[in-house]
Coordinates of C-alpha atoms and ligand atoms in Angstrom, one line a residue:
M891 CA -0.8 24.8 44.1
N892 CA 2.6 26.2 45.9
S893 CA 2.3 28.4 49.1
D894 CA 1.9 31.5 46.9
G895 CA -0.9 30.1 45.5
N896 CA 0.4 30.3 41.8
I897 CA -0.8 27.5 40.3
G898 CA 1.9 25.5 38.1
I899 CA 4.8 26.9 39.1
P900 CA 6.7 24.9 41.1
E901 CA 8.3 26.3 44.3
N902 CA 11.6 25.2 44.2
S903 CA 11.5 25.6 40.3
T904 CA 13.8 28.3 38.2
H905 CA 10.6 29.6 37.3
M906 CA 9.4 31.7 40.2
K907 CA 9.8 34.5 38.8
Q908 CA 7.0 36.8 36.8
P909 CA 6.6 35.2 33.6
N910 CA 7.0 37.1 30.1
F911 CA 3.5 37.2 28.4
I912 CA 2.8 37.5 24.9
I913 CA -0.1 37.1 23.0
I914 CA 0.5 36.8 19.0
Y915 CA -3.5 37.3 18.1
A916 CA -4.3 36.4 14.4
D917 CA -6.9 38.4 12.8
D918 CA -9.1 36.0 10.8
L919 CA -7.4 33.0 11.0
G920 CA -9.9 30.1 11.3
F921 CA -10.1 27.4 13.1
G922 CA -9.4 24.9 10.3
D923 CA -6.6 26.8 8.8
L924 CA -3.3 25.6 10.3
A925 CA -1.7 22.3 9.7
C926 CA -1.7 21.3 13.1
Y927 CA -5.4 22.5 12.8
G928 CA -5.9 19.9 10.3
A929 CA -5.2 22.3 7.4
S930 CA -3.4 20.2 4.3
G931 CA -2.5 23.3 1.7
I932 CA -0.9 25.8 3.5
P933 CA 2.7 25.3 4.6
T934 CA 2.8 26.6 8.3
P935 CA 6.2 24.7 10.0
H936 CA 6.5 27.5 12.7
L937 CA 2.8 27.5 14.4
D938 CA 3.0 23.3 13.9
R939 CA 6.3 23.5 15.5
M940 CA 4.8 25.4 18.1
A941 CA 1.7 23.2 18.8
N942 CA 4.2 20.6 19.1
E943 CA 6.4 21.9 22.0
G944 CA 3.6 23.6 23.3
L945 CA -0.3 23.0 24.8
R946 CA -3.0 23.0 21.6
F947 CA -6.5 23.9 22.7
T948 CA -9.4 22.4 21.0
Q949 CA -12.3 24.5 22.4
S950 CA -10.4 27.7 23.0
Y951 CA -13.0 30.9 21.7
A952 CA -12.8 34.2 21.2
T953 CA -15.8 36.3 22.9
A954 CA -16.7 37.4 19.4
A955 CA -17.0 36.7 15.7
T956 CA -15.5 39.9 14.9
C957 CA -12.8 42.2 15.9
T958 CA -13.4 45.1 17.9
P959 CA -15.3 43.5 20.2
S960 CA -13.3 40.2 20.7
R961 CA -10.4 42.3 21.2
Y962 CA -12.5 44.5 23.6
S963 CA -12.6 41.5 25.6
L964 CA -9.7 40.6 25.1
L965 CA -8.2 43.3 26.9
T966 CA -11.0 43.8 29.5
G967 CA -12.7 40.5 30.3
A968 CA -15.3 41.8 29.9
Y969 CA -18.0 40.0 27.3
P970 CA -18.5 42.4 24.9
W971 CA -22.4 42.8 24.9
R972 CA -21.8 44.6 28.3
N973 CA -20.6 47.6 26.5
P974 CA -22.7 48.5 23.0
K975 CA -20.0 50.4 21.8
A976 CA -17.9 47.6 21.1
Q977 CA -19.1 46.4 17.6
I978 CA -16.9 46.8 14.7
L979 CA -15.4 50.0 14.4
E980 CA -14.8 53.2 11.8
G981 CA -11.0 53.9 11.8
D982 CA -11.7 57.2 13.3
A983 CA -14.0 55.6 16.2
P984 CA -13.6 57.1 19.5
M985 CA -12.0 54.9 22.3
I986 CA -14.3 52.6 23.6
I987 CA -12.5 51.1 27.0
G988 CA -13.3 53.9 29.8
Q989 CA -10.3 54.8 31.6
E990 CA -11.3 53.8 34.8
E991 CA -11.7 50.7 33.5
R992 CA -9.9 47.4 34.5
T993 CA -7.6 46.0 31.3
L994 CA -5.1 43.1 31.4
P995 CA -2.3 45.5 30.4
G996 CA -3.2 47.9 33.1
T997 CA -3.3 45.0 35.8
L998 CA 0.4 43.8 34.5
R999 CA 1.9 47.3 34.6
D1000 CA 0.4 47.9 38.3
A1001 CA 2.4 44.1 39.2
G1002 CA 5.3 45.5 37.7
Y1003 CA 5.2 44.9 33.8
A1004 CA 6.4 46.8 31.2
T1005 CA 3.5 46.3 29.2
A1006 CA 2.8 46.8 25.0
V1007 CA 0.7 46.3 22.1
I1008 CA 2.2 46.6 18.4
G1009 CA -0.1 45.8 15.5
K1010 CA -3.8 46.3 15.2
W1011 CA -5.9 48.2 17.2
H1012 CA -9.2 49.0 16.7
I1013 CA -10.4 49.6 20.0
G1014 CA -11.0 53.6 18.9
L1015 CA -8.5 56.5 19.4
G1016 CA -9.7 59.8 21.2
Q1017 CA -12.9 61.7 22.3
G1018 CA -14.9 62.7 19.2
S1019 CA -13.2 64.5 16.2
I1020 CA -9.8 63.0 16.0
D1021 CA -7.1 65.6 15.2
W1022 CA -4.9 63.1 13.1
N1023 CA -2.2 65.8 13.5
Q1024 CA -2.1 66.5 17.0
E1025 CA -1.6 64.0 19.7
I1026 CA -4.4 62.1 20.2
R1027 CA -5.7 60.8 23.4
P1028 CA -7.2 59.0 24.8
S1029 CA -5.0 56.1 23.1
P1030 CA -3.3 52.5 24.0
L1031 CA -1.0 54.1 26.8
D1032 CA -4.3 55.4 28.7
V1033 CA -5.7 52.1 29.2
G1034 CA -2.9 50.3 30.3
F1035 CA 0.1 50.2 27.5
N1036 CA 3.4 52.1 28.1
D1037 CA 4.4 51.3 24.6
A1038 CA 2.4 51.2 21.2
Y1039 CA 2.9 50.7 17.9
V1040 CA -0.3 50.7 16.1
M1041 CA -2.8 50.9 12.8
A1042 CA -5.9 52.6 14.0
A1043 CA -8.4 50.2 13.0
T1044 CA -7.9 47.5 10.3
N1045 CA -6.1 47.4 7.0
D1046 CA -9.0 48.0 5.0
R1047 CA -10.0 51.4 6.3
V1048 CA -8.5 54.9 6.3
P1049 CA -6.0 55.9 7.7
C1050 CA -3.3 54.0 6.5
V1051 CA -1.0 55.3 9.3
Y1052 CA 1.4 53.8 11.8
L1053 CA 0.7 55.6 15.3
D1054 CA 3.8 55.9 17.7
G1055 CA 2.5 56.6 20.8
C1056 CA -0.5 59.5 20.8
R1057 CA 0.9 60.5 17.5
V1058 CA 0.4 59.4 13.6
D1059 CA 4.4 58.1 13.2
N1060 CA 6.5 60.1 10.2
L1061 CA 4.4 62.5 9.8
D1062 CA 5.1 65.7 8.1
P1063 CA 3.2 68.6 9.6
A1064 CA 3.0 70.4 5.7
D1065 CA 1.3 67.8 4.7
P1066 CA -1.3 67.3 7.4
I1067 CA -3.8 64.4 7.3
N1068 CA -7.9 64.2 7.1
V1069 CA -10.1 61.7 7.4
V1070 CA -13.9 61.4 6.9
Y1071 CA -16.3 58.6 6.8
G1072 CA -19.8 58.2 5.8
G1073 CA -21.2 60.4 3.1
A1074 CA -20.3 61.7 -0.2
N1075 CA -16.0 62.0 -0.9
P1076 CA -15.9 64.9 0.8
F1077 CA -12.3 65.3 -1.0
P1078 CA -12.5 65.5 -5.3
E1079 CA -9.1 65.9 -5.5
V1080 CA -8.5 62.3 -4.3
P1081 CA -9.3 59.4 -6.3
T1082 CA -11.7 56.6 -5.0
G1083 CA -12.1 53.1 -5.8
K1084 CA -15.9 54.5 -6.9
T1085 CA -14.9 56.9 -9.3
H1086 CA -11.3 55.8 -10.6
P1087 CA -11.7 51.9 -11.0
E1088 CA -8.6 51.5 -13.4
L1089 CA -6.3 52.6 -10.7
L1090 CA -7.0 49.1 -8.8
R1091 CA -4.5 46.7 -8.2
I1092 CA -7.6 44.8 -6.3
Q1093 CA -11.0 44.8 -7.2
H1094 CA -13.2 46.1 -4.4
S1095 CA -16.3 43.2 -4.5
D1096 CA -18.2 45.4 -2.3
Q1097 CA -19.5 48.9 -1.7
Q1098 CA -17.7 49.6 1.4
H1099 CA -14.2 49.2 -0.2
F1100 CA -14.7 51.8 -2.8
D1101 CA -13.7 55.0 -1.0
T1102 CA -10.2 56.3 -1.1
I1103 CA -7.4 54.5 -2.8
V1104 CA -4.5 53.9 -1.1
N1105 CA -1.7 52.4 -2.4
G1106 CA -3.5 51.3 -5.2
V1107 CA -6.3 49.9 -3.6
G1108 CA -9.5 50.9 -2.5
R1109 CA -10.7 51.3 1.3
I1110 CA -13.2 52.2 3.8
G1111 CA -13.5 55.7 4.2
F1112 CA -12.0 59.3 2.8
C1113 CA -8.5 60.9 3.6
R1114 CA -5.8 62.8 2.0
G1115 CA -2.5 64.0 3.2
G1116 CA -0.2 62.6 5.3
K1117 CA 2.3 61.1 2.6
S1118 CA 5.3 60.5 4.2
A1119 CA 3.7 58.5 7.3
T1120 CA 1.3 56.7 4.5
W1121 CA 2.4 52.6 5.1
E1122 CA 3.0 50.1 2.7
D1123 CA 1.0 47.0 2.7
E1124 CA 4.2 45.3 1.6
T1125 CA 6.2 46.3 4.7
M1126 CA 3.4 45.9 7.3
S1127 CA 4.8 42.6 8.4
E1128 CA 8.4 43.4 9.0
V1129 CA 7.6 46.5 10.5
F1130 CA 5.6 45.3 13.2
L1131 CA 7.7 42.3 13.6
N1132 CA 10.7 44.7 14.1
R1133 CA 9.2 46.6 16.6
A1134 CA 8.1 43.5 18.3
K1135 CA 11.7 41.8 18.3
D1136 CA 12.9 45.4 19.4
Y1137 CA 10.6 45.1 22.2
I1138 CA 11.5 42.0 23.5
S1139 CA 15.8 42.8 23.3
E1140 CA 15.0 46.2 24.8
H1141 CA 12.7 44.5 28.4
K1142 CA 14.8 41.2 28.8
E1143 CA 15.5 42.2 32.0
S1144 CA 12.2 43.9 33.6
P1145 CA 9.2 41.3 33.2
F1146 CA 6.8 42.4 30.2
F1147 CA 3.6 41.9 28.3
L1148 CA 3.8 42.5 24.4
Y1149 CA 0.4 41.9 23.0
Y1150 CA 1.6 41.2 19.5
A1151 CA -1.5 41.9 17.1
L1152 CA -1.2 41.0 13.9
H1153 CA -2.8 42.3 10.6
Q1154 CA -2.9 38.8 8.5
P1155 CA -5.1 37.4 7.0
H1156 CA -7.7 40.0 7.1
V1157 CA -7.9 42.2 3.9
P1158 CA -6.5 43.4 2.0
R1159 CA -4.1 40.6 1.7
I1160 CA -1.4 41.8 0.4
P1161 CA 2.0 40.0 1.3
S1162 CA 5.5 41.1 1.2
P1163 CA 7.5 40.1 -1.9
R1164 CA 9.1 37.1 -0.3
F1165 CA 5.5 35.4 0.4
A1166 CA 3.7 36.8 -2.7
G1167 CA 2.8 33.0 -4.8
S1168 CA 4.3 30.9 -1.5
T1169 CA 1.6 28.3 -1.7
N1170 CA -1.3 27.9 -4.3
K1171 CA -4.2 29.3 -2.3
G1172 CA -3.6 33.0 -3.4
P1173 CA -2.9 36.0 -1.5
R1174 CA -5.0 34.3 1.5
G1175 CA -2.6 31.9 1.7
D1176 CA 0.5 33.6 1.2
V1177 CA -0.6 35.6 4.3
I1178 CA -1.2 32.9 6.2
A1179 CA 1.9 31.8 5.1
E1180 CA 3.6 34.8 5.8
L1181 CA 1.8 35.4 9.4
D1182 CA 3.6 31.5 10.0
W1183 CA 6.9 33.2 9.3
C1184 CA 6.1 36.1 11.6
V1185 CA 5.5 33.6 14.6
G1186 CA 8.5 31.5 14.4
E1187 CA 10.9 34.4 14.4
I1188 CA 9.2 36.0 17.4
L1189 CA 9.6 32.2 18.9
E1190 CA 13.2 32.1 17.4
H1191 CA 14.4 35.7 19.0
L1192 CA 13.2 34.5 22.3
K1193 CA 15.5 31.9 22.4
A1194 CA 18.7 33.5 20.7
E1195 CA 17.4 35.8 24.0
G1196 CA 17.8 33.5 26.1
L1197 CA 14.0 34.5 27.2
D1198 CA 12.3 31.1 26.0
E1199 CA 11.7 29.2 29.5
D1200 CA 10.6 33.1 30.7
T1201 CA 7.6 33.7 28.4
V1202 CA 4.5 32.2 28.3
V1203 CA 3.5 32.9 24.4
V1204 CA -0.2 32.5 23.6
F1205 CA -0.8 32.2 19.9
S1206 CA -4.7 32.6 18.8
S1207 CA -7.0 34.7 16.3
D1208 CA -9.4 37.3 17.0
N1209 CA -12.6 35.6 14.9
G1210 CA -13.1 33.1 12.2
P1211 CA -12.2 33.1 9.2
V1212 CA -13.8 35.0 5.3
L1213 CA -13.0 34.4 1.8
D1214 CA -14.5 37.1 0.1
D1215 CA -14.2 39.9 2.3
G1216 CA -14.5 43.0 0.4
Y1217 CA -11.9 41.9 -2.7
E1218 CA -11.5 40.3 -5.3
D1219 CA -8.4 38.5 -4.5
A1220 CA -9.5 34.5 -5.6
A1221 CA -9.7 34.0 -1.9
S1222 CA -12.7 31.2 -2.7
E1223 CA -11.6 30.2 -6.0
K1224 CA -8.0 29.3 -4.5
C1225 CA -9.3 27.6 -1.8
G1226 CA -9.9 24.3 -2.6
A1227 CA -10.2 21.6 -0.8
H1228 CA -9.4 23.4 2.6
L1229 CA -11.9 24.0 4.6
P1230 CA -10.8 27.6 6.9
A1231 CA -13.1 26.5 9.7
G1232 CA -12.3 23.4 9.9
P1233 CA -15.4 21.0 10.6
L1234 CA -17.0 23.9 12.2
R1235 CA -20.2 25.5 10.7
G1236 CA -19.8 29.4 9.8
G1237 CA -17.1 31.9 10.2
K1238 CA -16.6 35.6 10.9
Y1239 CA -19.5 37.0 11.7
S1240 CA -21.4 34.1 12.4
M1241 CA -23.0 32.9 15.7
F1242 CA -22.3 29.3 14.9
D1243 CA -19.0 27.6 16.4
G1244 CA -17.1 28.9 13.1
G1245 CA -17.7 32.6 14.3
A1246 CA -15.6 32.5 17.6
R1247 CA -13.8 29.2 18.0
V1248 CA -10.2 29.6 16.8
P1249 CA -7.2 28.4 17.4
M1250 CA -5.1 28.3 20.3
I1251 CA -1.8 27.2 21.2
V1252 CA 0.5 28.4 24.4
H1253 CA 4.1 27.7 24.4
A1254 CA 6.0 28.1 27.5
P1255 CA 8.6 25.5 27.7
G1256 CA 9.5 24.3 31.5
R1257 CA 5.9 25.4 32.0
V1258 CA 3.6 23.6 30.1
D1259 CA 3.6 20.1 28.7
P1260 CA 3.4 19.2 25.0
G1261 CA 0.1 18.3 24.3
E1262 CA -3.3 19.1 23.4
S1263 CA -5.8 20.0 25.7
P1264 CA -10.0 20.1 24.9
A1265 CA -10.2 22.6 28.1
L1266 CA -13.3 25.3 27.4
F1267 CA -11.1 28.6 27.4
S1268 CA -12.8 32.0 26.5
H1269 CA -10.1 35.0 25.9
A1270 CA -11.8 37.0 28.4
D1271 CA -10.5 34.9 30.8
F1272 CA -6.6 35.8 29.7
L1273 CA -6.9 39.1 32.3
A1274 CA -8.3 37.0 35.5
S1275 CA -5.5 34.0 34.4
F1276 CA -2.2 36.4 33.6
A1277 CA -3.1 38.2 37.0
Q1278 CA -2.4 35.0 38.7
M1279 CA 0.3 34.0 37.2
A1280 CA 1.7 37.7 37.4
G1281 CA 1.2 36.9 41.3
C1282 CA -1.8 39.8 41.4
K1283 CA -4.6 38.9 43.7
L1284 CA -7.8 40.4 41.3
P1285 CA -10.7 40.9 43.6
K1286 CA -14.1 38.9 41.7
S1287 CA -15.7 42.2 41.9
E1288 CA -12.7 43.0 39.2
R1289 CA -12.8 40.6 36.8
A1290 CA -15.7 41.5 35.1
D1291 CA -16.5 38.3 32.9
S1292 CA -13.1 36.9 32.9
E1293 CA -11.9 33.3 35.2
E1294 CA -9.0 32.1 36.8
M1295 CA -7.6 29.5 33.9
S1296 CA -4.2 29.6 34.7
A1297 CA -4.1 25.6 35.2
V1298 CA -5.9 25.8 32.1
L1299 CA -3.2 27.8 30.3
L1300 CA -0.3 25.5 31.6
G1301 CA -2.2 22.1 31.1
S1302 CA -3.1 21.1 34.3
D1303 CA -6.7 21.6 34.5
S1304 CA -8.0 19.7 30.9
I1305 CA -11.6 20.8 32.0
G1306 CA -11.5 24.4 32.3
R1307 CA -15.0 27.0 32.1
D1308 CA -19.0 25.1 33.1
H1309 CA -20.0 27.6 30.2
L1310 CA -19.2 30.7 27.7
V1311 CA -20.9 33.1 25.9
T1312 CA -20.0 34.3 22.7
E1313 CA -21.6 36.7 20.0
G1314 CA -21.9 36.6 15.7
I1315 CA -22.3 40.1 14.2
G1316 CA -24.2 43.1 16.4
A1317 CA -24.0 41.7 20.3
K1318 CA -26.4 38.5 19.3
T1319 CA -25.6 36.1 22.0
V1320 CA -24.9 32.5 21.7
V1321 CA -24.4 30.5 25.2
R1322 CA -22.5 27.5 25.3
Q1323 CA -22.5 25.0 28.4
E1324 CA -20.3 21.4 28.5
N1325 CA -20.6 19.9 25.1
W1326 CA -24.5 22.2 24.7
V1327 CA -24.4 25.2 22.0
Y1328 CA -28.3 26.9 22.3
I1329 CA -28.4 29.8 19.7
P1330 CA -31.6 31.9 20.5
P1331 CA -34.0 32.5 17.8
H1332 CA -32.8 36.1 15.9
D1333 CA -34.1 37.8 13.3
G1334 CA -32.0 38.6 9.8
P1335 CA -30.6 37.0 6.9
A1336 CA -29.6 32.8 7.2
L1337 CA -26.7 33.6 4.9
F1338 CA -24.3 36.3 3.8
A1339 CA -24.6 35.5 0.4
E1340 CA -21.7 36.9 -1.0
K1341 CA -19.7 35.4 2.0
G1342 CA -20.8 32.3 1.3
I1343 CA -21.4 32.4 5.1
E1344 CA -24.1 31.2 7.4
T1345 CA -25.2 33.9 10.1
G1346 CA -26.7 31.6 12.6
N1347 CA -29.7 33.4 12.2
D1348 CA -33.1 31.5 13.6
L1349 CA -36.4 32.9 14.2
N1350 CA -36.6 28.7 16.0
P1351 CA -34.3 28.1 19.2
Q1352 CA -31.3 25.9 17.9
L1353 CA -29.7 23.5 19.8
Y1354 CA -26.5 21.4 19.5
D1355 CA -24.5 18.5 20.9
L1356 CA -21.2 19.6 19.4
S1357 CA -20.2 15.9 21.4
A1358 CA -21.9 14.3 18.9
D1359 CA -22.5 17.0 16.1
I1360 CA -19.3 19.5 16.1
G1361 CA -21.1 21.0 12.4
Q1362 CA -23.4 21.8 14.6
Q1363 CA -26.0 20.0 11.5
Q1364 CA -28.5 18.7 13.8
N1365 CA -30.8 21.1 15.9
L1366 CA -31.8 19.2 18.8
A1367 CA -34.3 21.9 20.5
M1368 CA -37.5 20.4 19.9
E1369 CA -35.7 17.1 21.4
H1370 CA -34.7 18.4 24.4
P1371 CA -37.5 21.1 25.7
D1372 CA -35.7 21.2 28.9
K1373 CA -32.3 21.7 28.1
V1374 CA -33.1 24.9 25.7
E1375 CA -35.1 26.2 28.7
K1376 CA -32.1 25.4 31.2
L1377 CA -29.9 27.6 28.7
D1378 CA -32.1 30.2 27.8
A1379 CA -32.6 30.9 31.1
L1380 CA -28.8 30.7 31.9
L1381 CA -27.8 33.1 28.9
L1382 CA -30.5 36.0 30.5
A1383 CA -29.1 34.9 34.0
I1384 CA -25.9 36.3 32.4
H1385 CA -26.9 39.2 30.9
G1386 CA -28.6 40.0 33.5
N1387 CA -25.7 40.1 35.8
D1388 CA -23.0 42.7 35.4
E1389 CA -20.8 41.2 37.9
N1390 CA -20.9 38.1 36.7
Ligands
NG6_764 C1 -16.6 45.2 7.9 C2 -16.2 45.3 6.5 C3 -14.7 44.3 6.4 C4 -14.1 44.2 7.5 C5 -14.7 44.0 9.1 C6 -13.8 43.6 9.8 C7 -17.8 45.4 4.9 C8 -18.6 45.5 3.4 N1 -16.8 44.8 5.3 O1 -18.0 45.8 7.8 O2 -14.2 44.2 5.4 O3 -13.0 45.1 7.4 O4 -15.6 45.1 9.1 O5 -13.1 42.5 10.1 O6 -17.9 47.0 5.0 S1 -12.7 42.5 11.6 O7 -12.4 41.7 11.5 O8 -11.7 44.0 11.8 O9 -13.9 42.5 12.5
CA765 CA1 -10.4 40.4 12.6

């Protein structure tokens, strides 16, 4: 630590100034999906190079096995189950981050950073019933971002439009948008996947993805209008990428924080023509190849702008992988020997490690020595860690569940946290301490059959020793009742302690 308390940044280095931060966050990318994490079959040359030049983490966890809760933690540093609203949100759900709440972007903005989110939002917008034709507040601009260009929720939910700041981009006032969730279709003039399956170019595989058809794809939720504002799925990657590159170029002089929230490989998986058919794994493989290209473009762009040594780039994912998530896109059939979660059990929605343990690579030439880190890290930790690296003193009482892990991110600490909490779907929590994982008894199906994902639900306590059993095959709870008791008490204590 130097005299300013800045861990990892040598006093006499040329890197004394505040680094830029970019978090590139994939949507549903699994621990086993990249070649640098052992995959074969999907080419990811750019991420593999990023891993070669950077620090590749083997024990980094999102806080949840689904998107909204996981992203809530990334932005607030708080475990999602502390906020009952932090559950998978509909596309018209209200904002779940309070305007008084400390956030990662708000903290960096206060420390002099320009801050932006580009890509998937899914943290809610507005306060109740949203009028998509007016200014929408609160928006990302009210929780710490200076700039925002986002999709409201997910690419399988309406409205299928981009928001520029607080307004729908490119909206023709003569063609207003209406959005409704739940119940029967309120817009009989607009075809749905249920009534007009012949209009679908990807068949839905469940009954949620057959509401309004937008661009030949059934979505969750009903909408009408907003034709000029409607996104094209094929160009989404370029739209977000170009915005991200422009943002970087426009903020060369100031330190910036860019949260670049990719939409891949979430369903519906619709790559740009350039990547369609580029792998033999079907659309899921193709959009992972496309995602990899986007990452490569950002790294190249930083270099071209002379910013690569001033920028800490983190690549990770919001939750684990899923093959069939509502559309018949041949993801399962074409998967072959590829294991999206690698050696881990479960996937998206699961309490097993496949749910929240994700790839994470930190790239910061000159600051981070290349290698692999087994440090235990939670995505809740970006708040305290980036604040530290930005030279901002965050009192412990304002860090929520975020731990100061800048030395972990920069590679000088390979141990990291003592413990962390993750959740499957529905705020069912799991605690990991050192190499032990404890899953308390939970009611519910053991398998999401249509997705082929083991949930982790079991009426008996489960205890796994990840050092010997990374695939969580051997429940050791009966052999180690003392361990079960200790971890149960730890989890209870964390739940009971709002300030951690
Ligand atoms: C689920 C959707 C799924 C996906 C998920 C959110 C159904 C049956 N499934 O409810 O397709 O949209 O929500 O994914 O509706 S996430 O990565 O944003 O959490
Ligand atoms: Ca996700």
